[in-house]
Amino acid sequence: MLRGEDVKVLVDYDLFDININGQTGIYIKTDENTKKLLIYFPINGEWGELKEGQVERLDPGVVPDKNKEFTSRVKLLAITFPTK
């Protein structure tokens, strides 16, 4: 799966009081430990973690231009400490 691909949710999933079943999200990455997919949902600006079987790739291998711009700005959260 490519970073930025559109995925559609296939199951009932409450994401901050919105059932995102049938909604489209933007795939970001798969967690190495849990194997869950990190997906951003523009419908409410929130992030969800779903299993691979809970989503459908809408156009496998294709990253829409609008998603390329968004994903170029998404960075992994890192803790930084001030240096002296």
mmCIF file of C-alpha atoms in Angstrom:
data_model
loop_
_atom_site.group_PDB
_atom_site.id
_atom_site.type_symbol
_atom_site.label_atom_id
_atom_site.label_comp_id
_atom_site.label_asym_id
_atom_site.label_seq_id
_atom_site.Cartn_x
_atom_site.Cartn_y
_atom_site.Cartn_z
ATOM 1 C CA MET A 1 0.000 0.000 0.000
ATOM 2 C CA LEU A 2 1.357 3.433 -0.898
ATOM 3 C CA ARG A 3 1.395 6.414 1.425
ATOM 4 C CA GLY A 4 -1.423 8.691 0.270
ATOM 5 C CA GLU A 5 -3.689 6.055 -1.288
ATOM 6 C CA ASP A 6 -7.427 6.488 -0.760
ATOM 7 C CA VAL A 7 -9.072 3.763 1.311
ATOM 8 C CA LYS A 8 -12.745 3.187 2.083
ATOM 9 C CA VAL A 9 -13.857 1.907 5.497
ATOM 10 C CA LEU A 10 -15.892 -1.319 5.348
ATOM 11 C CA VAL A 11 -16.923 -1.648 9.010
ATOM 12 C CA ASP A 12 -18.709 0.372 11.648
ATOM 13 C CA TYR A 13 -16.056 2.403 13.453
ATOM 14 C CA ASP A 14 -16.810 5.273 15.820
ATOM 15 C CA LEU A 15 -14.265 8.021 15.279
ATOM 16 C CA PHE A 16 -15.100 10.800 17.727
ATOM 17 C CA ASP A 17 -18.888 10.358 17.433
ATOM 18 C CA ILE A 18 -18.893 9.812 13.665
ATOM 19 C CA ASN A 19 -19.449 6.356 12.200
ATOM 20 C CA ILE A 20 -16.900 6.295 9.382
ATOM 21 C CA ASN A 21 -18.290 3.169 7.712
ATOM 22 C CA GLY A 22 -18.258 3.969 3.981
ATOM 23 C CA GLN A 23 -16.059 7.039 4.400
ATOM 24 C CA THR A 24 -12.824 7.613 2.503
ATOM 25 C CA GLY A 25 -9.535 8.188 4.284
ATOM 26 C CA ILE A 26 -5.910 8.708 3.348
ATOM 27 C CA TYR A 27 -3.518 5.869 4.174
ATOM 28 C CA ILE A 28 -0.316 7.041 5.883
ATOM 29 C CA LYS A 29 1.513 3.982 7.212
ATOM 30 C CA THR A 30 1.250 0.569 8.818
ATOM 31 C CA ASP A 31 2.438 0.173 12.411
ATOM 32 C CA GLU A 32 5.172 -2.459 12.592
ATOM 33 C CA ASN A 33 4.012 -3.807 15.967
ATOM 34 C CA THR A 34 0.222 -3.816 15.734
ATOM 35 C CA LYS A 35 0.014 -4.163 11.918
ATOM 36 C CA LYS A 36 -2.778 -1.557 12.003
ATOM 37 C CA LEU A 37 -3.083 1.068 9.299
ATOM 38 C CA LEU A 38 -2.800 4.734 10.266
ATOM 39 C CA ILE A 39 -5.422 6.618 8.253
ATOM 40 C CA TYR A 40 -6.380 10.299 8.163
ATOM 41 C CA PHE A 41 -10.081 11.106 7.713
ATOM 42 C CA PRO A 42 -10.814 14.494 6.130
ATOM 43 C CA ILE A 43 -14.505 14.204 7.111
ATOM 44 C CA ASN A 44 -13.611 15.223 10.675
ATOM 45 C CA GLY A 45 -9.875 15.859 10.581
ATOM 46 C CA GLU A 46 -9.101 12.891 12.814
ATOM 47 C CA TRP A 47 -6.821 9.869 12.654
ATOM 48 C CA GLY A 48 -7.876 6.244 12.954
ATOM 49 C CA GLU A 49 -6.127 2.903 13.230
ATOM 50 C CA LEU A 50 -7.833 0.075 11.395
ATOM 51 C CA LYS A 51 -6.882 -3.435 10.393
ATOM 52 C CA GLU A 52 -6.161 -4.145 6.751
ATOM 53 C CA GLY A 53 -9.354 -6.191 6.355
ATOM 54 C CA GLN A 54 -11.461 -3.271 7.582
ATOM 55 C CA VAL A 55 -10.672 -1.086 4.571
ATOM 56 C CA GLU A 56 -10.733 -1.353 0.797
ATOM 57 C CA ARG A 57 -8.138 0.255 -1.445
ATOM 58 C CA LEU A 58 -10.060 2.405 -3.911
ATOM 59 C CA ASP A 59 -7.391 2.664 -6.615
ATOM 60 C CA PRO A 60 -4.443 0.441 -5.629
ATOM 61 C CA GLY A 61 -1.047 1.959 -6.339
ATOM 62 C CA VAL A 62 -2.453 5.404 -7.209
ATOM 63 C CA VAL A 63 -1.930 8.469 -5.021
ATOM 64 C CA PRO A 64 -4.240 11.367 -5.987
ATOM 65 C CA ASP A 65 -2.579 14.792 -6.339
ATOM 66 C CA LYS A 66 -4.590 16.200 -3.417
ATOM 67 C CA ASN A 67 -3.226 13.425 -1.203
ATOM 68 C CA LYS A 68 0.374 13.975 -2.381
ATOM 69 C CA GLU A 69 0.253 17.551 -1.115
ATOM 70 C CA PHE A 70 -1.254 16.498 2.220
ATOM 71 C CA THR A 71 1.121 13.593 2.852
ATOM 72 C CA SER A 72 4.150 15.731 2.006
ATOM 73 C CA ARG A 73 3.317 17.778 5.114
ATOM 74 C CA VAL A 74 2.736 14.826 7.474
ATOM 75 C CA LYS A 75 5.772 14.059 9.606
ATOM 76 C CA LEU A 76 6.418 11.381 12.220
ATOM 77 C CA LEU A 77 6.063 12.775 15.709
ATOM 78 C CA ALA A 78 9.459 13.069 17.336
ATOM 79 C CA ILE A 79 10.530 14.168 20.775
ATOM 80 C CA THR A 80 13.278 16.710 20.724
ATOM 81 C CA PHE A 81 15.209 17.991 23.675
ATOM 82 C CA PRO A 82 16.762 21.420 23.822
ATOM 83 C CA THR A 83 20.513 21.454 23.464
ATOM 84 C CA LYS A 84 22.787 23.606 25.552
#
